[in-house]
Amino acid sequence: SSGVQFYRDGIVFLFQTKSEAKMLESHTSFGATEAYFGVPKDTSVSNPILFSQSFSWAIPCEAMTFNSDYSTMYFTRRPSNREPEKIYQARYQMAKNGKHDWISDTKPLSFCTDKSVYSHPALSADGEKMVFTSNRSESTGGLDLFISYKENSGWSAPINLGNLINSRSNELSPYLDQDNNLFFSSDRSEGFGGYDIYFCRYNGRGWEKPANLTRIINTQDDQLAFTLSRLDGKSGFYTTRYKTGNKPPKLFRIAFRDQYAVKELTNLSNAFRYIAQSGMVHASEEIVSKPEPLPENKSAVKVPESKPEVKPPSEKAAEPGNEIIYRIQFLSNSKPKGSYNITIAGKTYKTFEYRYNGLYKSCVGDYTSRAEADNLLAVMKKNGYPNAFVAEFRGNERATGAVSSTVTAQEQKIQKTMTETSNQQKLPEVKKEATDRPPAAQAALTSENIVFRVQFSSYMKSKGSYEISIGGKKYKTFEYMYNGAYRSCAGEFSTPASAASLQKQFKQEGYSDAFIIATKGNQRITDPALFKK
């Protein structure tokens, strides 16, 4: 089987039946490829049965998706040998033989109207969103990820998920977990080999930047068809397709290694979120990579040439200081667009632009009340900005340290636990020795200096500062918290080049994913300009 899909308490998979067991291996067996259902055990599936008793379902099972009560299925098939894949709907209902079975529509979904590929649908838990793969004309690469929204009995026109998620390569086999976090495969250049699996956190309004699932999952071969159980979230599957030799694809099962992990992280989706956001793999390449330009969306943004700015009565200009200002972010770009007018639902707003994580972000609105910002957000979502979200600012600087309403209850609980642990175990200030850095970096490093360190490990719980021997020298480690996890670093350097020798030593001693970070006042900063040669 090239992939599987969870269905009720088991999985659906393709299997080649062999009704004549005595046939020689070199001969063609009697039988057919069919979809089967079974409950997975340790290394086998117990008592598999036909997925459909009335009809043949020889379709790729990794390209299925079900609604929450398993009464509706969306799947991929080719209408004919001359046509590319399309997405169809089937319902579990009474068949002609008087028994319940899957009954498929004869026509694909309404948005599958052209000769493009429409494949691998992923339905959200509430059944309101569908992410799928297509090479429609709006695609920036080969295959891109698109989204469609449930509208009465049909589906809306597809919207490209944009260049924050899509690349000039291929994105395929999406999966949405219970919290709408997005997993998908891509053969983009910053991966480990062919197709890698990536994770995008859903913040309640849209998806954040993709993060690689690291070498825990990805290899130099292709990793595809990632899926997790929606019943308990504690098991999952993915497929590795080998690029060399004649090895057939292999199906891998994912589970927690021990009960401690289950207790701390609850489900695999949380585990993969921390793995992906740990920054341990290719984080330095991520910092210095150039983001690709966003495609123009001429129909979504109207820019009047001379119409003056009109602000709602409740909207107030942002003032410098510590006051929180709420804006609605709707666009990211690799190049600055500056401030311009945009018309939304008949009102004109002046956009505000800021730079964050190497990209230029466009926002509208200046609100001191979150409720007022949410009102404009709702209007924007109805007028062509489905992934817009509310961002917080202090003095025109993005405020990312506070726990806002975009943080889930689970994250708040974890952050609260980590904060309490940190308060109970206050560590003495560590004095950095001269051996921590080369002669060029021995000048006094104050809180205003940019300091480069080598990050080599991440943890869920604080380990504090300790000594580590690398290359025959002892270094006092530096610990900081970032994206919900504790990071351990060594060294203090004034330039990335001077830190590179220590990074090399770490790699030689088994820390293959060690990379260089920049800090200021003991806080991580990610300005790509700092790493340019």
Tab-separated table of C-alpha atoms in Angstrom, residues 81-274:
chain	number	residue	atom	x	y	z
A	81	ASN	CA	-7.723	7.374	-18.827
A	82	ARG	CA	-7.397	10.648	-20.733
A	83	GLU	CA	-8.310	12.972	-17.867
A	84	PRO	CA	-6.327	13.970	-14.766
A	85	GLU	CA	-7.478	13.238	-11.212
A	86	LYS	CA	-10.592	14.882	-9.789
A	87	ILE	CA	-12.191	14.937	-6.337
A	88	TYR	CA	-15.521	13.138	-5.856
A	89	GLN	CA	-18.007	12.820	-3.022
A	90	ALA	CA	-19.541	9.569	-1.746
A	91	ARG	CA	-22.154	8.945	0.946
A	92	TYR	CA	-22.692	5.933	3.182
A	93	GLN	CA	-26.325	5.052	2.550
A	94	MET	CA	-28.744	2.315	1.529
A	95	ALA	CA	-27.605	0.547	-1.650
A	96	LYS	CA	-29.663	-1.424	-4.191
A	97	ASN	CA	-29.005	-4.696	-2.370
A	98	GLY	CA	-30.782	-3.347	0.713
A	99	LYS	CA	-27.566	-2.907	2.676
A	100	HIS	CA	-25.659	0.245	3.585
A	101	ASP	CA	-22.663	0.948	1.391
A	102	TRP	CA	-20.738	3.790	-0.229
A	103	ILE	CA	-22.606	5.483	-3.098
A	104	SER	CA	-20.478	7.849	-5.200
A	105	ASP	CA	-21.575	10.880	-7.191
A	106	THR	CA	-21.072	10.499	-10.920
A	107	LYS	CA	-19.613	13.998	-11.297
A	108	PRO	CA	-16.668	15.532	-9.427
A	109	LEU	CA	-17.003	18.474	-7.026
A	110	SER	CA	-18.193	21.723	-8.584
A	111	PHE	CA	-14.785	23.454	-8.557
A	112	CYS	CA	-13.143	20.645	-10.594
A	113	THR	CA	-14.194	22.327	-13.830
A	114	ASP	CA	-10.997	22.551	-15.895
A	115	LYS	CA	-8.316	20.129	-17.062
A	116	SER	CA	-6.136	20.651	-13.977
A	117	VAL	CA	-5.279	18.026	-11.397
A	118	TYR	CA	-7.464	17.997	-8.247
A	119	SER	CA	-6.186	15.461	-5.770
A	120	HIS	CA	-5.629	14.375	-2.137
A	121	PRO	CA	-8.462	16.225	-0.339
A	122	ALA	CA	-8.052	16.864	3.395
A	123	LEU	CA	-11.253	17.771	5.253
A	124	SER	CA	-11.191	19.770	8.491
A	125	ALA	CA	-12.705	18.196	11.606
A	126	ASP	CA	-15.749	20.497	11.429
A	127	GLY	CA	-16.254	19.744	7.720
A	128	GLU	CA	-16.087	23.446	6.800
A	129	LYS	CA	-12.691	23.541	5.045
A	130	MET	CA	-11.040	21.343	2.445
A	131	VAL	CA	-7.351	21.602	1.519
A	132	PHE	CA	-6.246	19.778	-1.617
A	133	THR	CA	-3.493	19.568	-4.236
A	134	SER	CA	-3.846	21.108	-7.688
A	135	ASN	CA	-1.848	22.550	-10.576
A	136	ARG	CA	-4.460	25.191	-11.387
A	137	SER	CA	-3.318	28.289	-13.258
A	138	GLU	CA	-2.788	30.158	-9.956
A	139	SER	CA	-0.088	27.681	-8.901
A	140	THR	CA	3.359	29.156	-8.272
A	141	GLY	CA	5.172	25.870	-8.815
A	142	GLY	CA	4.035	22.509	-10.129
A	143	LEU	CA	1.446	21.353	-7.602
A	144	ASP	CA	0.222	23.811	-4.944
A	145	LEU	CA	-2.103	23.529	-1.971
A	146	PHE	CA	-5.525	25.175	-2.326
A	147	ILE	CA	-8.448	25.640	0.048
A	148	SER	CA	-12.199	25.593	-0.519
A	149	TYR	CA	-14.941	26.438	1.999
A	150	LYS	CA	-18.262	24.679	2.507
A	151	GLU	CA	-21.131	26.722	1.052
A	152	ASN	CA	-24.607	25.273	1.623
A	153	SER	CA	-24.597	21.997	-0.326
A	154	GLY	CA	-21.493	22.838	-2.376
A	155	TRP	CA	-17.988	24.284	-2.154
A	156	SER	CA	-16.507	27.722	-2.828
A	157	ALA	CA	-14.057	28.568	-5.593
A	158	PRO	CA	-10.541	27.362	-4.626
A	159	ILE	CA	-8.050	29.842	-3.121
A	160	ASN	CA	-4.290	29.319	-3.345
A	161	LEU	CA	-2.756	29.080	0.131
A	162	GLY	CA	-0.054	31.543	-0.941
A	163	ASN	CA	3.733	31.606	-1.000
A	164	LEU	CA	4.090	31.379	2.766
A	165	ILE	CA	3.084	27.720	2.345
A	166	ASN	CA	3.491	26.954	-1.374
A	167	SER	CA	6.874	27.060	-3.113
A	168	ARG	CA	8.160	26.885	-6.678
A	169	SER	CA	8.395	23.124	-6.135
A	170	ASN	CA	5.519	20.712	-5.451
A	171	GLU	CA	3.242	20.532	-2.401
A	172	LEU	CA	0.983	17.513	-2.034
A	173	SER	CA	-0.823	15.015	0.263
A	174	PRO	CA	-2.138	17.528	2.853
A	175	TYR	CA	-3.606	16.446	6.182
A	176	LEU	CA	-5.567	18.519	8.756
A	177	ASP	CA	-5.612	17.401	12.389
A	178	GLN	CA	-8.335	18.053	14.974
A	179	ASP	CA	-6.998	21.595	15.585
A	180	ASN	CA	-6.671	22.373	11.843
A	181	ASN	CA	-2.858	22.193	11.958
A	182	LEU	CA	-1.659	21.392	8.452
A	183	PHE	CA	0.803	18.643	7.469
A	184	PHE	CA	1.939	18.179	3.858
A	185	SER	CA	4.795	16.887	1.692
A	186	SER	CA	7.028	19.101	-0.458
A	187	ASP	CA	10.186	18.635	-2.531
A	188	ARG	CA	11.346	22.229	-1.906
A	189	SER	CA	15.096	22.790	-1.929
A	190	GLU	CA	15.600	23.294	1.829
A	191	GLY	CA	14.563	19.721	2.659
A	192	PHE	CA	16.748	16.677	3.296
A	193	GLY	CA	16.273	14.980	-0.049
A	194	GLY	CA	13.174	14.392	-2.127
A	195	TYR	CA	9.792	15.007	-0.526
A	196	ASP	CA	9.847	15.982	3.162
A	197	ILE	CA	6.875	16.321	5.503
A	198	TYR	CA	6.206	19.824	6.835
A	199	PHE	CA	4.018	21.215	9.610
A	200	CYS	CA	2.054	24.498	9.650
A	201	ARG	CA	0.506	25.622	12.939
A	202	TYR	CA	-3.057	26.926	12.671
A	203	ASN	CA	-3.396	30.038	14.843
A	204	GLY	CA	-7.182	30.332	14.637
A	205	ARG	CA	-7.129	32.577	11.565
A	206	GLY	CA	-4.675	31.005	9.162
A	207	TRP	CA	-1.571	28.848	8.861
A	208	GLU	CA	1.889	29.931	9.941
A	209	LYS	CA	5.196	29.322	8.155
A	210	PRO	CA	5.956	25.638	7.351
A	211	ALA	CA	8.475	23.860	9.583
A	212	ASN	CA	10.304	20.675	8.613
A	213	LEU	CA	9.476	17.589	10.730
A	214	THR	CA	13.247	16.977	11.029
A	215	ARG	CA	15.211	13.760	10.604
A	216	ILE	CA	12.932	12.043	13.099
A	217	ILE	CA	10.672	11.557	10.051
A	218	ASN	CA	12.397	12.873	6.918
A	219	THR	CA	15.265	11.261	4.993
A	220	GLN	CA	17.004	11.681	1.641
A	221	ASP	CA	14.115	9.681	0.122
A	222	ASP	CA	10.450	10.711	-0.291
A	223	GLN	CA	8.152	10.931	2.735
A	224	LEU	CA	4.480	11.090	1.748
A	225	ALA	CA	0.893	10.487	2.858
A	226	PHE	CA	1.174	11.635	6.483
A	227	THR	CA	-1.959	11.015	8.545
A	228	LEU	CA	-2.952	10.814	12.227
A	229	SER	CA	-5.843	9.150	14.025
A	230	ARG	CA	-8.612	11.594	14.874
A	231	LEU	CA	-10.005	9.325	17.587
A	232	ASP	CA	-7.167	9.777	20.064
A	233	GLY	CA	-4.320	11.357	18.069
A	234	LYS	CA	-1.836	8.803	19.438
A	235	SER	CA	-1.046	6.863	16.272
A	236	GLY	CA	-0.231	7.785	12.703
A	237	PHE	CA	1.228	6.613	9.403
A	238	TYR	CA	3.387	7.865	6.563
A	239	THR	CA	5.037	6.281	3.533
A	240	THR	CA	8.671	6.332	2.419
A	241	ARG	CA	9.221	6.009	-1.326
A	242	TYR	CA	12.815	5.104	-2.128
A	243	LYS	CA	14.541	6.934	-4.992
A	244	THR	CA	17.298	4.403	-5.669
A	245	GLY	CA	17.277	0.678	-6.276
A	246	ASN	CA	14.178	-1.454	-6.692
A	247	LYS	CA	12.914	-1.193	-3.128
A	248	PRO	CA	9.112	-0.934	-2.895
A	249	PRO	CA	7.541	1.853	-0.819
A	250	LYS	CA	7.351	1.156	2.908
A	251	LEU	CA	4.570	2.116	5.270
A	252	PHE	CA	5.686	3.379	8.703
A	253	ARG	CA	3.548	3.562	11.816
A	254	ILE	CA	4.051	6.359	14.384
A	255	ALA	CA	3.341	6.055	18.103
A	256	PHE	CA	4.554	7.485	21.405
A	257	ARG	CA	7.618	5.752	22.791
A	258	ASP	CA	6.553	5.926	26.440
A	259	GLN	CA	3.787	7.047	28.770
A	260	TYR	CA	5.781	10.094	29.894
A	261	ALA	CA	5.486	11.539	26.385
A	262	VAL	CA	1.750	10.849	26.306
A	263	LYS	CA	1.283	12.627	29.643
A	264	GLU	CA	3.345	15.667	28.650
A	265	LEU	CA	2.149	16.148	25.072
A	266	THR	CA	-1.285	14.422	25.034
A	267	ASN	CA	-1.232	13.603	21.295
A	268	LEU	CA	1.152	13.201	18.367
A	269	SER	CA	0.095	16.454	16.780
A	270	ASN	CA	1.412	18.370	19.813
A	271	ALA	CA	4.598	16.303	19.708
A	272	PHE	CA	5.224	17.099	16.053
A	273	ARG	CA	4.472	20.773	16.653
A	274	TYR	CA	7.305	20.945	19.198
